[in-house]
Short mmCIF file of C-alpha atoms in Angstrom, two decimals:
data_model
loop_
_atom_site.label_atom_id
_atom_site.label_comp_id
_atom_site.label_asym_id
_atom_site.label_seq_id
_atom_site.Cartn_x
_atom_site.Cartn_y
_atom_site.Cartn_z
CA UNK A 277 11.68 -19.88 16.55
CA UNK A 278 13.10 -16.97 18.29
CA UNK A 279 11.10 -13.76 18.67
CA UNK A 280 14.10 -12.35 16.87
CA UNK A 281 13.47 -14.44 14.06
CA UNK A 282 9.63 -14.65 13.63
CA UNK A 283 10.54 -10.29 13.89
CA UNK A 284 12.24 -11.01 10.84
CA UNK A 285 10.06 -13.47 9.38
CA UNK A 286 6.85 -11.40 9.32
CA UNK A 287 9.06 -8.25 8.29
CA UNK A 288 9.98 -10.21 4.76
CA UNK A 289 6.26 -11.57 4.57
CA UNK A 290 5.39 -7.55 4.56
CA UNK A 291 8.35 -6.80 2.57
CA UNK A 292 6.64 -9.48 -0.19
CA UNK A 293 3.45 -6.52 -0.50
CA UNK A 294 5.66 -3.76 -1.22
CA UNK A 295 6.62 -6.29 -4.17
CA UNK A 296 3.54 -6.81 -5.51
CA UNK A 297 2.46 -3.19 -4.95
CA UNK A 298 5.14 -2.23 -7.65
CA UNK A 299 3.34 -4.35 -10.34
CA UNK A 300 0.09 -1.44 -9.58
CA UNK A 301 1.14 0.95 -12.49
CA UNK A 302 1.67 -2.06 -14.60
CA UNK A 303 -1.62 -3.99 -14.39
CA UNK A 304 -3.60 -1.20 -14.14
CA UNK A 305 -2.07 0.19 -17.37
CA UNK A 306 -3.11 -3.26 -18.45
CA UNK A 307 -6.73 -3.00 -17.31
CA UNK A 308 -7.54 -0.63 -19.90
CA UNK A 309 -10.44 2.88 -19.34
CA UNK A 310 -12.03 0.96 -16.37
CA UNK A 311 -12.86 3.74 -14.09
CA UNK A 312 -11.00 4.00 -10.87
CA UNK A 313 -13.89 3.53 -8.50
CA UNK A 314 -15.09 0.27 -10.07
CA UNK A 315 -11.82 -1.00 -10.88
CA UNK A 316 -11.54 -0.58 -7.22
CA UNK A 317 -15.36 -2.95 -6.75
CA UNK A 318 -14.10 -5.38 -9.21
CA UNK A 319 -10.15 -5.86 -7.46
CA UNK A 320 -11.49 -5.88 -4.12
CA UNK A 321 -14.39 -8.33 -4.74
CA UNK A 322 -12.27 -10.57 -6.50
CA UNK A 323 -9.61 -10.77 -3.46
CA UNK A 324 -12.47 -10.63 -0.90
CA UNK A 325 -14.24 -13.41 -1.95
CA UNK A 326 -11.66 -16.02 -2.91
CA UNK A 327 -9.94 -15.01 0.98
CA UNK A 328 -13.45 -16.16 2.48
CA UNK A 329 -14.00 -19.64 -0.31
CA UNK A 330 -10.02 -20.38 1.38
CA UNK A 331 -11.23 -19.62 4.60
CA UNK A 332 -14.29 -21.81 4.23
CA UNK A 333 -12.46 -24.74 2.80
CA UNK A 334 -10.19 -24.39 5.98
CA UNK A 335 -13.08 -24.30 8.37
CA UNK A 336 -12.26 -20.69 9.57
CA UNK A 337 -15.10 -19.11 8.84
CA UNK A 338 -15.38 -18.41 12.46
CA UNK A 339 -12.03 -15.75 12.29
CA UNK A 340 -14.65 -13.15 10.46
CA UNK A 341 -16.44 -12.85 13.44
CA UNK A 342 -15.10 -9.49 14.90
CA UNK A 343 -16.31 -6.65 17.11
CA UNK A 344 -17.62 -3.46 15.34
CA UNK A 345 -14.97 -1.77 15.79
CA UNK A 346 -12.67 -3.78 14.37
CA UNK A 347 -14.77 -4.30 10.95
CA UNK A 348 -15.13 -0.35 10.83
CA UNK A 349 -11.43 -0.11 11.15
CA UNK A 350 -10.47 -2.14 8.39
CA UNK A 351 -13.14 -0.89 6.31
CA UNK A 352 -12.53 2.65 7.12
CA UNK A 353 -8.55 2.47 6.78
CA UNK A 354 -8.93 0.07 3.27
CA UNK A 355 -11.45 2.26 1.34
CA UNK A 356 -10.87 5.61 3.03
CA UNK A 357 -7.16 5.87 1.18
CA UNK A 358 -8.59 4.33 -2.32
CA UNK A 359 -11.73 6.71 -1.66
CA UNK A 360 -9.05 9.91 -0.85
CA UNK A 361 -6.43 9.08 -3.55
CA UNK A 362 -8.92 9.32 -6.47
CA UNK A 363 -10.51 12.25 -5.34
CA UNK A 364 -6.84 13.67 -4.61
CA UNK A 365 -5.76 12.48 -8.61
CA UNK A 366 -9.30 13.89 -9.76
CA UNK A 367 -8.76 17.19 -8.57
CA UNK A 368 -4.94 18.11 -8.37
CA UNK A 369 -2.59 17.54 -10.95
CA UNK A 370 -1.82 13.94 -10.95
CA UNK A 371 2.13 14.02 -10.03
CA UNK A 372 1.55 16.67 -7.38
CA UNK A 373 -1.31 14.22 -5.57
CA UNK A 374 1.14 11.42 -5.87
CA UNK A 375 3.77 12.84 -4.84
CA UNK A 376 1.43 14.31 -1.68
CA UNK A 377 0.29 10.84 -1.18
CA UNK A 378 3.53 9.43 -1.12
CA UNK A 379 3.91 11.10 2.41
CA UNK A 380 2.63 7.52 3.87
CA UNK A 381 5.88 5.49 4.62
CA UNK A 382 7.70 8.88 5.89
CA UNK A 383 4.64 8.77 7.99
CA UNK A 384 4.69 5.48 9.14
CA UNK A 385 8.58 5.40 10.06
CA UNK A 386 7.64 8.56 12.38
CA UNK A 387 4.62 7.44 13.60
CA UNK A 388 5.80 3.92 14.68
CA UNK A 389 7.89 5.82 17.53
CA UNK A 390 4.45 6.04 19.70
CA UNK A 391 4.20 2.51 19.73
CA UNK A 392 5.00 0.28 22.17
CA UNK A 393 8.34 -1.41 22.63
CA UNK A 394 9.06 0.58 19.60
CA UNK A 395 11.90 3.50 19.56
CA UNK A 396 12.65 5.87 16.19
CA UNK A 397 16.58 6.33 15.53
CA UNK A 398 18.37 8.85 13.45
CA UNK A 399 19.28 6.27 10.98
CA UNK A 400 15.19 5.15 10.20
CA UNK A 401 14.48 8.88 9.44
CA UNK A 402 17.74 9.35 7.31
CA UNK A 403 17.03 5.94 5.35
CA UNK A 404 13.44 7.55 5.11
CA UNK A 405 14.09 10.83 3.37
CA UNK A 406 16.67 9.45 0.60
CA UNK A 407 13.83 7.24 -0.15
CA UNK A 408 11.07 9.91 -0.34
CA UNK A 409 13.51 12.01 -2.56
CA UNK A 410 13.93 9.28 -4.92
CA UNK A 411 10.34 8.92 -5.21
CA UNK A 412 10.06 12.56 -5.62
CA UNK A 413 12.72 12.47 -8.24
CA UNK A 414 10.36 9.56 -9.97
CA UNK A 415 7.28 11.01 -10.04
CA UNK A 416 8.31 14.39 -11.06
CA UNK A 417 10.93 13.33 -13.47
CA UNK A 418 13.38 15.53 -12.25
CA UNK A 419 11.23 18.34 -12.70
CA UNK A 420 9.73 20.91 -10.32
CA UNK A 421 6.39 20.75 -8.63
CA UNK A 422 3.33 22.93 -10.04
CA UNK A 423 1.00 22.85 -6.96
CA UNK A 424 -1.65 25.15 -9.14
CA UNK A 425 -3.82 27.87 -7.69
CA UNK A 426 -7.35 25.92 -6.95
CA UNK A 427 -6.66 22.38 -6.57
CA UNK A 428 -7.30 22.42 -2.73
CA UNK A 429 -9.36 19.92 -2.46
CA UNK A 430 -6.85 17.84 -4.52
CA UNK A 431 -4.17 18.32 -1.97
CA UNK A 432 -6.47 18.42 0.58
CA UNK A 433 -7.47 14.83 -0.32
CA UNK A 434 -3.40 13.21 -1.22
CA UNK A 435 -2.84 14.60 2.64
CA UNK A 436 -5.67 12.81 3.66
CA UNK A 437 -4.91 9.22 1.96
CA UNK A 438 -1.44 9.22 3.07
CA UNK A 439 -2.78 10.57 6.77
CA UNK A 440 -5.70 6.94 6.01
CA UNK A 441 -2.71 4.80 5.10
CA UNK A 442 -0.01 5.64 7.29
CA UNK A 443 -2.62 5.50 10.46
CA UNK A 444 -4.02 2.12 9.69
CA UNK A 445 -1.02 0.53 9.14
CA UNK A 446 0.63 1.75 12.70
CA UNK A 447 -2.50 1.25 14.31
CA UNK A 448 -3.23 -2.40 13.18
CA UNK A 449 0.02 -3.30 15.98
CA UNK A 450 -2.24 -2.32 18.54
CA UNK A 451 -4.57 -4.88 17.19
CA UNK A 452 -2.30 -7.54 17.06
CA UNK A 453 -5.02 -9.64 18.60
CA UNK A 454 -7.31 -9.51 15.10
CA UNK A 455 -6.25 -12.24 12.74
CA UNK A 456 -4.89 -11.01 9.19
CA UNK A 457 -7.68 -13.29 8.23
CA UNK A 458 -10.04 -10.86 8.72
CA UNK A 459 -8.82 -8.51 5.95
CA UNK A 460 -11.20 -10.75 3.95
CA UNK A 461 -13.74 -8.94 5.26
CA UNK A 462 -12.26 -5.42 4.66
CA UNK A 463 -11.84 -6.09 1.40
CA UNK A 464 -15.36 -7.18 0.83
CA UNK A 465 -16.67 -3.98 2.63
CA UNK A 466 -14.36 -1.56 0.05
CA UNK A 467 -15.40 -3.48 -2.45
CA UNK A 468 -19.26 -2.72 -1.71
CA UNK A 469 -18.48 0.80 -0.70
CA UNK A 470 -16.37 0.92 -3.97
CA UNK A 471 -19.44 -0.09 -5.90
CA UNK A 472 -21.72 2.60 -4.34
CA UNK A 473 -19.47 5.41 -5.39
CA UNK A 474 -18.46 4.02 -8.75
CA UNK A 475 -22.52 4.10 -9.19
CA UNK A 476 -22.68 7.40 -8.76
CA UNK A 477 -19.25 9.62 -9.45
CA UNK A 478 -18.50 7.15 -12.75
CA UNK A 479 -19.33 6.43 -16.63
CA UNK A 480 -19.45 2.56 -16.42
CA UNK A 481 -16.24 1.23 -18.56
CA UNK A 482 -15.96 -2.59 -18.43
CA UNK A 483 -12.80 -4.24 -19.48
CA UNK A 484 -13.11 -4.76 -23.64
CA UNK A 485 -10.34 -7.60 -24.21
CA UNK A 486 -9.31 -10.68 -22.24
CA UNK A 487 -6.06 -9.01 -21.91
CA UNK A 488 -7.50 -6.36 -19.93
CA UNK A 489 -9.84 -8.61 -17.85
CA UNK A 490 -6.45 -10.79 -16.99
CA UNK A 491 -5.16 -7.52 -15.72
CA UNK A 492 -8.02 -6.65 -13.71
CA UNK A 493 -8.08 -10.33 -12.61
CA UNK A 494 -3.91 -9.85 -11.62
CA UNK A 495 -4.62 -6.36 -9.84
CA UNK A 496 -6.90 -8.52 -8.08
CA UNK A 497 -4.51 -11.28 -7.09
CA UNK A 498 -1.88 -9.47 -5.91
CA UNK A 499 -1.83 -5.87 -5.07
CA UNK A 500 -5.00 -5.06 -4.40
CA UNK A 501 -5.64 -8.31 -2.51
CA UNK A 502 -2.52 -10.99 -1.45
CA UNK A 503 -0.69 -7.75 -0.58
CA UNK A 504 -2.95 -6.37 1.87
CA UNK A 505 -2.86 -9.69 3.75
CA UNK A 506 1.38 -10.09 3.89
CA UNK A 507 1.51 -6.11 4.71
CA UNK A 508 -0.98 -7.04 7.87
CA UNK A 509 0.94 -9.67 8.89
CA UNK A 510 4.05 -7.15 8.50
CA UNK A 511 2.91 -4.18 10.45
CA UNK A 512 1.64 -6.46 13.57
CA UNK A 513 4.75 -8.49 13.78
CA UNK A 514 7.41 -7.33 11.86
CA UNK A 515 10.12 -4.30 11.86
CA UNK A 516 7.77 -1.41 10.90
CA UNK A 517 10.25 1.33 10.35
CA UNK A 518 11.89 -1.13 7.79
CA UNK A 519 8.59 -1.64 5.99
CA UNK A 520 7.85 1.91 6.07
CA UNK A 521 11.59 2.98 4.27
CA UNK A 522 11.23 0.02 2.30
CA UNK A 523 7.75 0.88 0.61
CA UNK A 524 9.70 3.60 -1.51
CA UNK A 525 10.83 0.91 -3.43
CA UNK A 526 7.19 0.05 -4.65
CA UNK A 527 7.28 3.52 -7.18
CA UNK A 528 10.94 2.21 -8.13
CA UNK A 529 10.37 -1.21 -9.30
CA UNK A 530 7.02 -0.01 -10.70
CA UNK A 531 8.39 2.32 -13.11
CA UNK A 532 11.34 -0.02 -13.70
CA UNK A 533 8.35 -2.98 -14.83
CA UNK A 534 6.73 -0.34 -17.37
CA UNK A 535 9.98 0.43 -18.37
CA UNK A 536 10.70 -3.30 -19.47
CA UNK A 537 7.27 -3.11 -20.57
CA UNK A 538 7.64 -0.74 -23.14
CA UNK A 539 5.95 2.35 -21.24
CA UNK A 540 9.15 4.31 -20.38
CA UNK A 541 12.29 4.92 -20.81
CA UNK A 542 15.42 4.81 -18.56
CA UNK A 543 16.47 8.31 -17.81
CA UNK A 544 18.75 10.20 -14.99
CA UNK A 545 16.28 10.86 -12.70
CA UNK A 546 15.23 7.01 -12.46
CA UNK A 547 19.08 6.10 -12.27
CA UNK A 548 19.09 8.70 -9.34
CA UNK A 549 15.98 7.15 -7.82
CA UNK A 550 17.34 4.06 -7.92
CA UNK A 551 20.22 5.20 -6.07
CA UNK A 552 18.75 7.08 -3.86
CA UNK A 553 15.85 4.45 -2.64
CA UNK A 554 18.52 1.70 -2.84
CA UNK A 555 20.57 3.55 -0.24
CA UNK A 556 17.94 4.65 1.98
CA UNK A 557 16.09 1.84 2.67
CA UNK A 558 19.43 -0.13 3.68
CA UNK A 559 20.42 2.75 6.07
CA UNK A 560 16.67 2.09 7.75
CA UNK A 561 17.17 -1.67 7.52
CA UNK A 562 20.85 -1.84 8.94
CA UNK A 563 19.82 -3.05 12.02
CA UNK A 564 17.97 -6.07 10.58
CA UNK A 565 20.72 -6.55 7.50
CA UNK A 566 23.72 -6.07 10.03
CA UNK A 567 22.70 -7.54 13.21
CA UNK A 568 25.23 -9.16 14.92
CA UNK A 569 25.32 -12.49 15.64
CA UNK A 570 24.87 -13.62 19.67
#
């Protein structure tokens, strides 16, 4: 395989997170009044252990065994954005934090130009902004921002996640070296950490039906565990820019699912999203979609 082609390879295998990232809104709608914080325990746990039971079956084991600073980096970059988004949604008004928060793959396109061997064109940050203005246009619904007198912390906090996510996920090139089997291990440190807060910031709300603990059980699966595996495997190998235009599309196809679901409806603003993220994130991926053949 060509380094060409493995580029692309891994960039599709991250692509395949921002997928399962969009089904977020619609399994945690599922999961019922669990509290963020444990939600976040149960999720993590759940992907965290079955990643080290695959890893033991495969004789592995041996991959978890990383330096310091590599565990703290994981950890910190894994639970500091869960830990800064719900504080940011707890203490701002929920679309202005989101919106705030949703400063992360305009932040990764722009910080992926101090990389090595990696160079930011015109076209990544165009592709970019269409795609942060359609997720603006989504999560405001067309409507203006409030930003209310005395939410600092609130905003304080969404500039902080985004600052957690877009830094970990440029950073984890330079450590190219770590195995994306180690994740396992992140996700079993949020998960604890995740525990420890939910202890004592939350009510404890367990799931009531088996339809909720399925969704808790999905969330588990897939976003807020597969995902975090394909997305390492993404940023370390694969066309970051394109990842980081293309995770716009996450708030898209997320309000698209709730809108088959029965939990929205199809206005303007989402056909202008659509649109608008569509466009964008092929204007950042032209180079990949276009490439001419040698």
């Amino acid at each position: 395989m060509t380094a060409e082609a493995a580029r692309m390879r891994a960039t599709i295998i991250g692509l395949s997170a921002v997928l399962m990232w969009a089904t977020l809104g619609l399994f945690g709608a599922g999961s019922g009044s669990v509290p963020p914080f444990l939600l976040n325990a149960l999720c993590f746990g759940l992907s965290g252990c079955l990643a080290i039971i695959w890893l033991a079956i495969r004789g592995k084991l041996s991959l978890m065994k990383q330096p310091l600073k590599v565990w703290a980096f994981g950890t910190i970059g894994l639970f500091g954005f869960h830990f800064f988004y719900f504080t940011a949604i707890r203490n701002a008004p929920p679309v202005d934090a989101n919106l705030i928060n949703y400063m992360w793959p305009l932040l990764i396109v722009v910080f992926s130009a101090l990389l090595p061997g990696e160079s930011l064109r015109f076209h990544h940050v165009i592709g970019t902004l269409l795609g942060l203005f359609g997720a603006a246009l989504l999560i405001t619904g067309g409507e203006g921002l409030s930003f209310a007198g005395g939410s600092a912390l609130g905003y304080g906090a969404a500039v902080t996640s985004c600052l957690f996510w877009s830094t970990y996920s440029v950073l984890s090139r330079r450590l190219g070296e770590v195995p994306t089997e180690a994740v396992a291990g992140f996700c079993l440190m949020t998960a604890l950490l995740s525990a420890v807060c939910h202890v004592f910031l939350e009510e404890t709300v367990w799931p009531s039906q088996a339809t909720e603990w399925m969704s808790v059980a999905a969330l588990g699966l897939f976003p807020v565990g597969l995902a975090f595996f394909t997305w390492d495997i993404g940023v370390k190998r694969g066309d970051i820019q394109v990842l980081g235009a293309a995770a716009y599309s996450a708030p898209l196809l997320s309000t698209l699912l709730l809108i088959a679901f029965g939990f929205g409806s199809f206005t303007l603003s989402v056909s202008l999203a659509c649109i608008a993220i569509t466009v964008g994130a092929l204007i950042a991926a032209k180079d990949m979609i276009f490439r001419r053949s040698p």
